[in-house]
Amino acid sequence: MSLLNATQVEGGYGGMNILKGVDMAIDKEDIGVIVGPNGAGKSTMLKAIFGLVQVNGGDIQLRGQSIANLAPNKLVELGMGFIPQEKNIFPSMSVEENLEMGAYIKPHTTKRMLEKIYSFFPPLLEKRKQPAGELSGGQRQMVAMGRALMTEPTLLLLDEPTAGLSPLYMQEIFDRIVEINKAGVGVLMVEQNAKQALEIATQGFVLASGQNLYTDSGHNLLNNPEVAKSFLGG
Amino acid sequence: MNELVFFINKVLISGAVSGSIYAIGAVGVTLVFSIMRFAHFAHADQMTFGALIVFFLTALFPGSGAALGIPTPLLMLPLAMAVTALLAIGIDKTFYKPLREHGVKPIVIVIASLGVTLMLQGLIRLFSGTSSRSMYIEETKAIFRLDLPFDLAARPLVITEPQITLIVFTLLAVIGLHLFLNRTRTGKAMRAMSDNVDLARVSGIDTNKVVMVTWVLAGSLAAAAGTFLSMDVSLSPDLSFFLLLPIFAAAIVGGVGHPYGAIAGGYLVGYAETLSVFNWTILLRPLNNWFPEWVELPRNLSLVGTEYKIVVPFFILVAVLIWRPTGIFKGKVI
Amino acid sequence: MLAKMIEKFPQGLPVRETLVAGLILVSILLVFLTQGNAYSIRMLVEASCYAIIALGLTIQWGYGGQFNAGVMGFVALGGFCAMLFSVPVNPDFWGSDLPGRLGRTFLWGLAGIALVVAVSRIDRLGVPKKWRNLLTIILALLVWMIFRSLFDPLADAIESEAGFVGGLGLPAWIGWLMGGLLAGMVGYFIGHICLGLRSDYLAIATLGIAEIVKAFLKNADWLTRGTATVSPLPWPTPGPGELGFILARSIYLAITAIMIVAIFYLLQKAYNAPWGRMIRAIRDNEISAQAMGKDINKRRLEVFVFGCVLIGIGGGALTTFNGIFDAQGFLPLNHTFLVLVMVILGGPGNNLGTILGALLVYIIWVMSEPLALLVMQLVVDLGSNWFAWEAPDNLSSRALQARVFVIGLLIVLVLRYAPKGLMPEKTQQVN
């Protein structure tokens, strides 16, 4: 049984369907990457999985249990984590407080998890008392990811984690994602930097106009001349 | 020296009293602003409501505070705070929540809160009439007159017991609020929601619970502020009327959404009022001998007359909106 | 003319409006039957003035999406101008040296303001901003204090020698128009400050300005006689003294009715004109409107000022009709929230709906007073019969407070269940 199984998902904002029947399956060992042109519905699909966008058709199952249209905080309890693209930290709160909020539903694990996150993202330990809004882009992204990891999710959703980051931080983030996945967390992310993302992807999903175009391993997609031509800049 | 004492009484002490009331009121308003993102006009009437509950309880059990050595209204205050908190939650559930869920523009909820204000006012006046009453039933208000040592002045410093209690309460409330917002899980969740509602939801925070806690805080603080004001002056249904503008001015000056800003704003507005209506001629009189003959001190050298006191918070409000709409502490202009 | 009006409603007469109009006609009839002609006509005139005020609020709220919580203040300004311009000239005032002194003092005041403004610009001469700010503030305070020291004794003198400044003895309708102008100016001032800020701020600011206006009018005895009030206010038409209540009031009613029709016609034209469409576009979708390059803040301000002008005119007409200028008579309940109910019940943005809403609500409001007293009497009787309950003496005045509750409840209910009002705005459906 897959960890996440989305079948023929239709949905969108305010009654309009941006997604017109999307399929996606992710296992615990997978790093899934969703790529495609602007407006393809990549972020929408991610948000639909996390209950932030209305699902009007099809089904989404987590470990066999239907989760379509469940409230986000329910999904956090079920072991999912979500990192939005923008506004993904609490800017006026300190780094440590941001992380604490991540563990909100399991407050007794906070201390232990803080240690884990700090060892995973060492720069955060140094800055833990600083307001998160004052950190640089890359460090903020670490805070955002750390927050989502505080509940030890089994499935982590990331919306364009490297958007606006320098190439150095970009590589760092991708490395971390691989490490997280190795630690037993399923990953599904939307990425604009398709080339670099597909390099670490075990499952690549190319979406266009709200539907699947290609589904294959990242490696194969990178070597697929059609895909390379359309989305990867040759 | 007499004049200085007069100044202290009329400006420093009086300003501290008004400032504390405005501060407590503004904190409630700013908390609601930051969590629920709208200007809650019915806050002032919740203050009157709270005071009214205290009054009724005091009337039912007059003199019961004597057993503990405190004024009876003070004894009844915690209960009134709880009742007002429940009222606040009830109002939200009945009137604001359905509108929120309907997805209306925030200004519509503001208008709804004005409707709620009218309902509260109507009920209050229906049940308690339009006259003002004293909260001290079968008791007297303790007034402390402190004479300056060495007969420095002929007049004493005057401060009343409710005024002292108010200032102490405000201090405790500030400390308590600080501890709550920074050391407790729910308090931090409140700050998180204030920063970023969507992310708070995504992190698993129970937003409904935080909303409820916000109303509990706002309601109880409102009840306390209203009660202290009524104890200081008298209980009148028009109480809320004169508080609305200064409280909102204080919240905006301090930066909407910043509790500490609201407190600072409250004292700013309070002192601005007392400083503006004070007749500065009184302080200059003893120095009269030092002025040349042709300088005649005007009879009244106050910034505004006492009947125009309301202009002061409004002026502060306009000034802030023109120069720095985000307020001192850079709140959210939302 | 009728054909032209029908042309405006291509789908045939609007159903809801007709129903409500019918309801109103029936209620008017009832009032006439139960309360007599003089009373009923008075009610109708007041209702029509309120309709004008409501039209002002409906374009602010319905077209522009801006909430004016201080309608009372603009009504008061309108009433003030009506009084100032129409009340007969006060010979005690003009015959003395007071006008000269008043004029001079105002000139000093203007000079002071000019000085402060000039000092506030010295940063262009190279003076650092901090110094500039400090100097400006100190100078402003100084100028203000000096002005006050000049003005206060003058105000006292006016009050003791002449009573108050008196009026200008002009026809009342000039006062109304000037009232609109003054209201518009104050509206511009407030609107400009709140430009670009969230609507909550406009609500607070308008609430505040209403209080300030009222406080000023109440305390400036030299200008308004303060709590002593000014009456009678001359009508633009022959008054009841000359023609008897019914005829005089009917003529007044004719005038206000004509005003309503004229304003309605104007608004309908504006609504369908490019200006009106743009305003609504901004209200409905600010971001797209902005993307289209419209200066939304400027348009919003225009709408707001226009609304204030109408409110001022209506306020003038209302005050003149009541024949007395009493600053304390302006109450938030009667002059802000009542109008609000009229607008949201009638349908924000629907001009005809607002007019009908105003009529309906006002009739209900006026009738609610005797009704409330009746109900209270019933309750008292029942109570004393069943429980030997002794009612407190001021129960009758308390009974009127029930109206406050009902108005509040109405506002909340309409917002929740009929946010577009009973007669929603007609939007052209584009297929």
mmCIF file of N, CA and C in Angstrom, chain B residues 33 37-39 41 95 98-99 102 105-108 110-112 114-116 118-119 121-123 125-130 133 241 244-245 248 252 256 299 301-305 307-308 310-311 314 317-318 321-322 325 332-334, chain C residues 61 65 67 69 141 144-145 148-149 152 156 189-190 193-194 197-201 203-205 207-209 211-212 214-216 219-220 283 332-333 337 340 344 376 394 397-399 401-402 404-405 407-409 411-412 415-416:
data_model
loop_
_atom_site.group_PDB
_atom_site.id
_atom_site.type_symbol
_atom_site.label_atom_id
_atom_site.label_comp_id
_atom_site.label_asym_id
_atom_site.label_seq_id
_atom_site.Cartn_x
_atom_site.Cartn_y
_atom_site.Cartn_z
ATOM 1 N N PHE B 33 -8.099 42.506 17.495
ATOM 2 C CA PHE B 33 -7.618 42.972 16.193
ATOM 3 C C PHE B 33 -6.601 41.998 15.632
ATOM 4 N N ARG B 37 -8.663 40.078 13.348
ATOM 5 C CA ARG B 37 -8.484 41.013 12.258
ATOM 6 C C ARG B 37 -9.657 41.958 12.019
ATOM 7 N N PHE B 38 -10.299 42.418 13.085
ATOM 8 C CA PHE B 38 -11.282 43.470 12.880
ATOM 9 C C PHE B 38 -11.369 44.343 14.125
ATOM 10 N N ALA B 39 -11.886 45.536 13.937
ATOM 11 C CA ALA B 39 -12.011 46.483 15.045
ATOM 12 C C ALA B 39 -13.281 46.175 15.797
ATOM 13 N N PHE B 41 -15.863 47.117 17.989
ATOM 14 C CA PHE B 41 -16.445 48.282 18.625
ATOM 15 C C PHE B 41 -17.243 47.945 19.875
ATOM 16 N N PHE B 95 -22.844 35.822 16.608
ATOM 17 C CA PHE B 95 -22.904 36.878 15.608
ATOM 18 C C PHE B 95 -21.702 36.950 14.691
ATOM 19 N N PRO B 98 -20.596 33.175 12.412
ATOM 20 C CA PRO B 98 -21.294 32.867 11.156
ATOM 21 C C PRO B 98 -20.867 33.786 10.016
ATOM 22 N N LEU B 99 -20.605 35.053 10.347
ATOM 23 C CA LEU B 99 -20.182 35.977 9.303
ATOM 24 C C LEU B 99 -18.796 35.609 8.802
ATOM 25 N N HIS B 102 -18.962 32.816 6.593
ATOM 26 C CA HIS B 102 -19.582 33.205 5.329
ATOM 27 C C HIS B 102 -18.571 33.862 4.410
ATOM 28 N N LYS B 105 -16.335 40.517 4.075
ATOM 29 C CA LYS B 105 -15.237 41.437 4.278
ATOM 30 C C LYS B 105 -15.180 41.823 5.753
ATOM 31 N N PRO B 106 -13.985 42.051 6.283
ATOM 32 C CA PRO B 106 -13.875 42.357 7.721
ATOM 33 C C PRO B 106 -14.732 43.546 8.136
ATOM 34 N N ILE B 107 -14.912 44.524 7.240
ATOM 35 C CA ILE B 107 -15.670 45.712 7.647
ATOM 36 C C ILE B 107 -17.114 45.340 7.998
ATOM 37 N N VAL B 108 -17.611 44.273 7.382
ATOM 38 C CA VAL B 108 -18.975 43.854 7.701
ATOM 39 C C VAL B 108 -19.057 43.393 9.142
ATOM 40 N N VAL B 110 -17.205 44.507 11.470
ATOM 41 C CA VAL B 110 -17.148 45.737 12.268
ATOM 42 C C VAL B 110 -18.545 46.310 12.435
ATOM 43 N N ILE B 111 -19.286 46.351 11.330
ATOM 44 C CA ILE B 111 -20.654 46.871 11.412
ATOM 45 C C ILE B 111 -21.490 45.995 12.335
ATOM 46 N N ALA B 112 -21.283 44.681 12.210
ATOM 47 C CA ALA B 112 -22.016 43.780 13.099
ATOM 48 C C ALA B 112 -21.683 44.089 14.548
ATOM 49 N N LEU B 114 -20.985 46.905 15.749
ATOM 50 C CA LEU B 114 -21.752 48.091 16.124
ATOM 51 C C LEU B 114 -23.186 47.697 16.460
ATOM 52 N N GLY B 115 -23.728 46.757 15.699
ATOM 53 C CA GLY B 115 -25.056 46.256 16.014
ATOM 54 C C GLY B 115 -25.079 45.633 17.404
ATOM 55 N N VAL B 116 -24.037 44.861 17.696
ATOM 56 C CA VAL B 116 -23.944 44.238 19.015
ATOM 57 C C VAL B 116 -23.836 45.306 20.097
ATOM 58 N N LEU B 118 -25.140 48.236 20.069
ATOM 59 C CA LEU B 118 -26.470 48.777 20.311
ATOM 60 C C LEU B 118 -27.303 47.814 21.143
ATOM 61 N N MET B 119 -27.191 46.530 20.813
ATOM 62 C CA MET B 119 -27.965 45.557 21.575
ATOM 63 C C MET B 119 -27.563 45.581 23.044
ATOM 64 N N GLN B 121 -26.117 48.019 24.653
ATOM 65 C CA GLN B 121 -26.534 49.289 25.249
ATOM 66 C C GLN B 121 -28.012 49.280 25.575
ATOM 67 N N GLY B 122 -28.805 48.783 24.621
ATOM 68 C CA GLY B 122 -30.244 48.731 24.851
ATOM 69 C C GLY B 122 -30.570 47.898 26.080
ATOM 70 N N LEU B 123 -29.949 46.729 26.168
ATOM 71 C CA LEU B 123 -30.217 45.852 27.294
ATOM 72 C C LEU B 123 -29.783 46.493 28.603
ATOM 73 N N ARG B 125 -29.400 49.629 29.357
ATOM 74 C CA ARG B 125 -30.273 50.728 29.776
ATOM 75 C C ARG B 125 -31.649 50.249 30.169
ATOM 76 N N LEU B 126 -32.072 49.190 29.518
ATOM 77 C CA LEU B 126 -33.384 48.655 29.858
ATOM 78 C C LEU B 126 -33.386 48.174 31.297
ATOM 79 N N PHE B 127 -32.320 47.499 31.684
ATOM 80 C CA PHE B 127 -32.309 46.902 33.003
ATOM 81 C C PHE B 127 -31.791 47.817 34.088
ATOM 82 N N SER B 128 -31.017 48.785 33.716
ATOM 83 C CA SER B 128 -30.472 49.592 34.808
ATOM 84 C C SER B 128 -30.777 51.061 34.674
ATOM 85 N N GLY B 129 -31.582 51.432 33.699
ATOM 86 C CA GLY B 129 -31.927 52.827 33.582
ATOM 87 C C GLY B 129 -30.787 53.654 33.039
ATOM 88 N N THR B 130 -31.009 54.953 32.970
ATOM 89 C CA THR B 130 -29.999 55.797 32.360
ATOM 90 C C THR B 130 -29.247 56.653 33.358
ATOM 91 N N ARG B 133 -24.886 55.508 38.977
ATOM 92 C CA ARG B 133 -24.906 55.086 40.375
ATOM 93 C C ARG B 133 -23.505 54.870 40.895
ATOM 94 N N PHE B 241 -19.411 55.012 25.820
ATOM 95 C CA PHE B 241 -19.400 56.081 24.856
ATOM 96 C C PHE B 241 -18.111 56.876 24.890
ATOM 97 N N LEU B 244 -14.656 54.628 23.956
ATOM 98 C CA LEU B 244 -14.392 53.988 22.672
ATOM 99 C C LEU B 244 -13.257 54.667 21.916
ATOM 100 N N LEU B 245 -13.367 55.967 21.788
ATOM 101 C CA LEU B 245 -12.364 56.659 20.985
ATOM 102 C C LEU B 245 -10.971 56.597 21.611
ATOM 103 N N PHE B 248 -9.461 53.053 21.201
ATOM 104 C CA PHE B 248 -9.010 52.737 19.852
ATOM 105 C C PHE B 248 -7.811 53.578 19.456
ATOM 106 N N ILE B 252 -4.221 51.999 18.298
ATOM 107 C CA ILE B 252 -3.612 52.310 17.006
ATOM 108 C C ILE B 252 -2.268 52.983 17.188
ATOM 109 N N VAL B 256 -1.241 48.362 16.069
ATOM 110 C CA VAL B 256 -2.304 47.378 16.188
ATOM 111 C C VAL B 256 -1.746 45.972 16.247
ATOM 112 N N ARG B 299 -5.521 83.888 32.025
ATOM 113 C CA ARG B 299 -6.285 83.234 33.088
ATOM 114 C C ARG B 299 -6.232 81.717 32.932
ATOM 115 N N LEU B 301 -4.374 78.768 30.786
ATOM 116 C CA LEU B 301 -3.358 78.388 29.826
ATOM 117 C C LEU B 301 -3.378 76.885 29.583
ATOM 118 N N SER B 302 -4.546 76.371 29.333
ATOM 119 C CA SER B 302 -4.593 74.951 29.028
ATOM 120 C C SER B 302 -4.670 74.795 27.523
ATOM 121 N N LEU B 303 -4.294 73.632 27.065
ATOM 122 C CA LEU B 303 -4.266 73.399 25.637
ATOM 123 C C LEU B 303 -5.678 73.347 25.065
ATOM 124 N N VAL B 304 -6.526 72.643 25.748
ATOM 125 C CA VAL B 304 -7.937 72.613 25.356
ATOM 126 C C VAL B 304 -8.779 72.704 26.603
ATOM 127 N N GLY B 305 -9.976 73.182 26.474
ATOM 128 C CA GLY B 305 -10.863 73.225 27.625
ATOM 129 C C GLY B 305 -11.294 71.831 28.010
ATOM 130 N N GLU B 307 -14.134 70.617 28.430
ATOM 131 C CA GLU B 307 -15.259 70.060 27.686
ATOM 132 C C GLU B 307 -14.814 69.533 26.332
ATOM 133 N N TYR B 308 -13.620 69.881 25.919
ATOM 134 C CA TYR B 308 -13.121 69.401 24.638
ATOM 135 C C TYR B 308 -12.105 68.282 24.806
ATOM 136 N N ILE B 310 -12.282 65.288 24.575
ATOM 137 C CA ILE B 310 -12.354 64.194 23.611
ATOM 138 C C ILE B 310 -11.553 64.481 22.357
ATOM 139 N N VAL B 311 -11.251 65.778 22.160
ATOM 140 C CA VAL B 311 -10.476 66.108 20.974
ATOM 141 C C VAL B 311 -9.078 65.512 21.048
ATOM 142 N N PHE B 314 -8.645 62.009 19.684
ATOM 143 C CA PHE B 314 -8.905 62.071 18.258
ATOM 144 C C PHE B 314 -7.727 62.692 17.536
ATOM 145 N N LEU B 317 -5.061 60.266 17.275
ATOM 146 C CA LEU B 317 -5.403 59.288 16.248
ATOM 147 C C LEU B 317 -5.089 59.826 14.861
ATOM 148 N N VAL B 318 -5.550 61.053 14.599
ATOM 149 C CA VAL B 318 -5.312 61.640 13.275
ATOM 150 C C VAL B 318 -3.824 61.789 13.032
ATOM 151 N N LEU B 321 -2.335 58.474 12.192
ATOM 152 C CA LEU B 321 -2.732 57.990 10.872
ATOM 153 C C LEU B 321 -2.024 58.752 9.767
ATOM 154 N N ILE B 322 -1.718 60.027 10.054
ATOM 155 C CA ILE B 322 -1.036 60.795 9.019
ATOM 156 C C ILE B 322 0.443 60.426 8.970
ATOM 157 N N PRO B 325 0.950 55.309 10.358
ATOM 158 C CA PRO B 325 -0.253 54.494 10.582
ATOM 159 C C PRO B 325 0.039 53.168 11.257
ATOM 160 N N LYS B 332 0.528 45.815 12.627
ATOM 161 C CA LYS B 332 0.104 45.496 11.279
ATOM 162 C C LYS B 332 -0.968 46.505 10.888
ATOM 163 N N VAL B 333 -0.799 47.128 9.755
ATOM 164 C CA VAL B 333 -1.878 47.989 9.279
ATOM 165 C C VAL B 333 -2.961 47.095 8.705
ATOM 166 N N ILE B 334 -2.663 45.851 8.665
ATOM 167 C CA ILE B 334 -3.550 44.789 8.201
ATOM 168 C C ILE B 334 -4.112 45.110 6.833
ATOM 169 N N TRP C 61 -21.258 53.424 1.125
ATOM 170 C CA TRP C 61 -21.159 52.022 1.498
ATOM 171 C C TRP C 61 -21.489 51.104 0.339
ATOM 172 N N GLY C 65 -18.022 50.935 -0.966
ATOM 173 C CA GLY C 65 -17.550 49.966 0.007
ATOM 174 C C GLY C 65 -16.889 50.593 1.225
ATOM 175 N N PHE C 67 -17.268 52.368 4.941
ATOM 176 C CA PHE C 67 -18.223 52.476 6.021
ATOM 177 C C PHE C 67 -18.026 53.765 6.800
ATOM 178 N N ALA C 69 -19.020 55.579 9.939
ATOM 179 C CA ALA C 69 -19.663 55.353 11.237
ATOM 180 C C ALA C 69 -20.041 56.657 11.920
ATOM 181 N N LEU C 141 2.221 74.752 18.835
ATOM 182 C CA LEU C 141 1.655 74.884 20.179
ATOM 183 C C LEU C 141 1.545 76.350 20.576
ATOM 184 N N TRP C 144 -1.155 78.106 18.713
ATOM 185 C CA TRP C 144 -2.457 77.696 19.226
ATOM 186 C C TRP C 144 -2.781 78.419 20.532
ATOM 187 N N MET C 145 -1.802 78.459 21.437
ATOM 188 C CA MET C 145 -2.037 79.100 22.726
ATOM 189 C C MET C 145 -2.349 80.575 22.562
ATOM 190 N N ARG C 148 -5.777 81.008 21.216
ATOM 191 C CA ARG C 148 -6.776 80.792 22.265
ATOM 192 C C ARG C 148 -6.875 81.988 23.181
ATOM 193 N N SER C 149 -5.713 82.539 23.538
ATOM 194 C CA SER C 149 -5.755 83.661 24.481
ATOM 195 C C SER C 149 -6.423 84.863 23.837
ATOM 196 N N ASP C 152 -10.584 83.293 23.333
ATOM 197 C CA ASP C 152 -11.491 83.006 24.445
ATOM 198 C C ASP C 152 -12.185 84.241 25.003
ATOM 199 N N ASP C 156 -16.239 84.949 24.995
ATOM 200 C CA ASP C 156 -17.006 85.370 26.165
ATOM 201 C C ASP C 156 -17.744 86.666 25.901
ATOM 202 N N PHE C 189 -11.296 65.912 4.380
ATOM 203 C CA PHE C 189 -10.219 65.898 5.370
ATOM 204 C C PHE C 189 -10.040 64.497 5.953
ATOM 205 N N ILE C 190 -11.145 63.922 6.420
ATOM 206 C CA ILE C 190 -11.071 62.597 7.028
ATOM 207 C C ILE C 190 -10.719 61.542 5.996
ATOM 208 N N ILE C 193 -7.068 61.474 5.057
ATOM 209 C CA ILE C 193 -6.182 60.867 6.054
ATOM 210 C C ILE C 193 -6.227 59.358 5.966
ATOM 211 N N CYS C 194 -7.443 58.839 5.786
ATOM 212 C CA CYS C 194 -7.613 57.397 5.817
ATOM 213 C C CYS C 194 -7.425 56.753 4.459
ATOM 214 N N LEU C 197 -5.840 53.243 3.761
ATOM 215 C CA LEU C 197 -5.818 52.411 4.963
ATOM 216 C C LEU C 197 -7.041 51.511 4.965
ATOM 217 N N ARG C 198 -7.018 50.555 5.836
ATOM 218 C CA ARG C 198 -8.139 49.634 5.894
ATOM 219 C C ARG C 198 -9.413 50.332 6.336
ATOM 220 N N SER C 199 -10.555 49.764 5.953
ATOM 221 C CA SER C 199 -11.830 50.412 6.263
ATOM 222 C C SER C 199 -12.072 50.575 7.747
ATOM 223 N N ASP C 200 -11.495 49.710 8.578
ATOM 224 C CA ASP C 200 -11.693 49.853 10.023
ATOM 225 C C ASP C 200 -11.268 51.236 10.475
ATOM 226 N N TYR C 201 -10.163 51.723 9.903
ATOM 227 C CA TYR C 201 -9.650 53.017 10.330
ATOM 228 C C TYR C 201 -10.611 54.127 9.968
ATOM 229 N N ALA C 203 -13.766 53.824 9.770
ATOM 230 C CA ALA C 203 -14.875 53.715 10.710
ATOM 231 C C ALA C 203 -14.531 54.419 12.018
ATOM 232 N N ILE C 204 -13.347 54.147 12.538
ATOM 233 C CA ILE C 204 -12.951 54.773 13.796
ATOM 234 C C ILE C 204 -12.846 56.282 13.624
ATOM 235 N N ALA C 205 -12.214 56.699 12.524
ATOM 236 C CA ALA C 205 -12.009 58.134 12.319
ATOM 237 C C ALA C 205 -13.341 58.859 12.169
ATOM 238 N N LEU C 207 -16.212 57.890 13.343
ATOM 239 C CA LEU C 207 -16.840 57.861 14.661
ATOM 240 C C LEU C 207 -16.297 59.015 15.496
ATOM 241 N N GLY C 208 -14.980 59.169 15.431
ATOM 242 C CA GLY C 208 -14.335 60.228 16.192
ATOM 243 C C GLY C 208 -14.749 61.612 15.730
ATOM 244 N N ILE C 209 -14.741 61.837 14.424
ATOM 245 C CA ILE C 209 -15.050 63.187 13.935
ATOM 246 C C ILE C 209 -16.478 63.560 14.294
ATOM 247 N N GLU C 211 -18.036 62.728 16.973
ATOM 248 C CA GLU C 211 -18.013 63.161 18.369
ATOM 249 C C GLU C 211 -17.422 64.557 18.508
ATOM 250 N N ILE C 212 -16.346 64.801 17.762
ATOM 251 C CA ILE C 212 -15.691 66.102 17.840
ATOM 252 C C ILE C 212 -16.646 67.194 17.374
ATOM 253 N N LYS C 214 -19.833 67.163 17.275
ATOM 254 C CA LYS C 214 -20.906 67.374 18.228
ATOM 255 C C LYS C 214 -20.403 68.138 19.454
ATOM 256 N N ALA C 215 -19.224 67.752 19.955
ATOM 257 C CA ALA C 215 -18.682 68.441 21.125
ATOM 258 C C ALA C 215 -18.467 69.916 20.820
ATOM 259 N N PHE C 216 -17.935 70.195 19.641
ATOM 260 C CA PHE C 216 -17.696 71.584 19.275
ATOM 261 C C PHE C 216 -19.001 72.361 19.201
ATOM 262 N N ASN C 219 -20.454 73.094 22.591
ATOM 263 C CA ASN C 219 -19.760 73.985 23.519
ATOM 264 C C ASN C 219 -19.473 75.364 22.976
ATOM 265 N N ALA C 220 -19.581 75.495 21.661
ATOM 266 C CA ALA C 220 -19.267 76.812 21.105
ATOM 267 C C ALA C 220 -20.490 77.708 21.222
ATOM 268 N N ARG C 283 -14.870 48.552 -5.984
ATOM 269 C CA ARG C 283 -15.446 47.949 -4.793
ATOM 270 C C ARG C 283 -15.408 46.439 -4.879
ATOM 271 N N PRO C 332 -25.984 59.390 18.027
ATOM 272 C CA PRO C 332 -25.516 58.325 17.138
ATOM 273 C C PRO C 332 -26.630 57.362 16.770
ATOM 274 N N LEU C 333 -27.501 57.075 17.724
ATOM 275 C CA LEU C 333 -28.542 56.116 17.423
ATOM 276 C C LEU C 333 -29.446 56.629 16.321
ATOM 277 N N PHE C 337 -26.940 55.158 13.230
ATOM 278 C CA PHE C 337 -27.323 53.754 13.109
ATOM 279 C C PHE C 337 -28.673 53.562 12.437
ATOM 280 N N LEU C 340 -27.969 53.706 8.950
ATOM 281 C CA LEU C 340 -27.291 52.472 8.550
ATOM 282 C C LEU C 340 -28.303 51.373 8.284
ATOM 283 N N ILE C 344 -28.742 49.272 4.819
ATOM 284 C CA ILE C 344 -28.483 47.843 4.638
ATOM 285 C C ILE C 344 -29.770 47.061 4.463
ATOM 286 N N MET C 376 -44.832 48.143 27.090
ATOM 287 C CA MET C 376 -44.331 48.279 28.449
ATOM 288 C C MET C 376 -45.501 48.389 29.425
ATOM 289 N N ASN C 394 -39.076 55.094 36.054
ATOM 290 C CA ASN C 394 -38.714 55.561 34.718
ATOM 291 C C ASN C 394 -38.842 54.453 33.686
ATOM 292 N N SER C 397 -39.217 55.562 30.029
ATOM 293 C CA SER C 397 -38.025 55.941 29.267
ATOM 294 C C SER C 397 -37.177 54.713 28.989
ATOM 295 N N ARG C 398 -37.235 53.766 29.908
ATOM 296 C CA ARG C 398 -36.484 52.534 29.664
ATOM 297 C C ARG C 398 -37.071 51.782 28.489
ATOM 298 N N ALA C 399 -38.402 51.871 28.358
ATOM 299 C CA ALA C 399 -39.050 51.139 27.275
ATOM 300 C C ALA C 399 -38.485 51.571 25.930
ATOM 301 N N GLN C 401 -35.603 52.338 25.326
ATOM 302 C CA GLN C 401 -34.300 51.725 25.105
ATOM 303 C C GLN C 401 -34.428 50.412 24.369
ATOM 304 N N ALA C 402 -35.614 49.826 24.458
ATOM 305 C CA ALA C 402 -35.803 48.568 23.745
ATOM 306 C C ALA C 402 -35.588 48.785 22.249
ATOM 307 N N VAL C 404 -33.370 50.662 20.969
ATOM 308 C CA VAL C 404 -31.934 50.578 20.724
ATOM 309 C C VAL C 404 -31.547 49.125 20.475
ATOM 310 N N PHE C 405 -32.081 48.269 21.330
ATOM 311 C CA PHE C 405 -31.785 46.849 21.199
ATOM 312 C C PHE C 405 -32.254 46.329 19.849
ATOM 313 N N ILE C 407 -32.833 47.931 17.055
ATOM 314 C CA ILE C 407 -32.030 48.427 15.923
ATOM 315 C C ILE C 407 -30.746 47.608 15.811
ATOM 316 N N GLY C 408 -30.108 47.388 16.963
ATOM 317 C CA GLY C 408 -28.881 46.594 16.939
ATOM 318 C C GLY C 408 -29.127 45.199 16.390
ATOM 319 N N LEU C 409 -30.213 44.613 16.866
ATOM 320 C CA LEU C 409 -30.537 43.269 16.410
ATOM 321 C C LEU C 409 -30.803 43.249 14.905
ATOM 322 N N ILE C 411 -29.602 45.254 12.648
ATOM 323 C CA ILE C 411 -28.349 45.372 11.910
ATOM 324 C C ILE C 411 -27.688 44.006 11.777
ATOM 325 N N VAL C 412 -27.602 43.307 12.916
ATOM 326 C CA VAL C 412 -26.904 42.039 12.894
ATOM 327 C C VAL C 412 -27.641 41.019 12.026
ATOM 328 N N LEU C 415 -27.281 41.806 8.283
ATOM 329 C CA LEU C 415 -25.938 41.496 7.796
ATOM 330 C C LEU C 415 -25.751 40.001 7.601
ATOM 331 N N ARG C 416 -26.380 39.242 8.486
ATOM 332 C CA ARG C 416 -26.173 37.804 8.439
ATOM 333 C C ARG C 416 -27.019 37.163 7.350
#
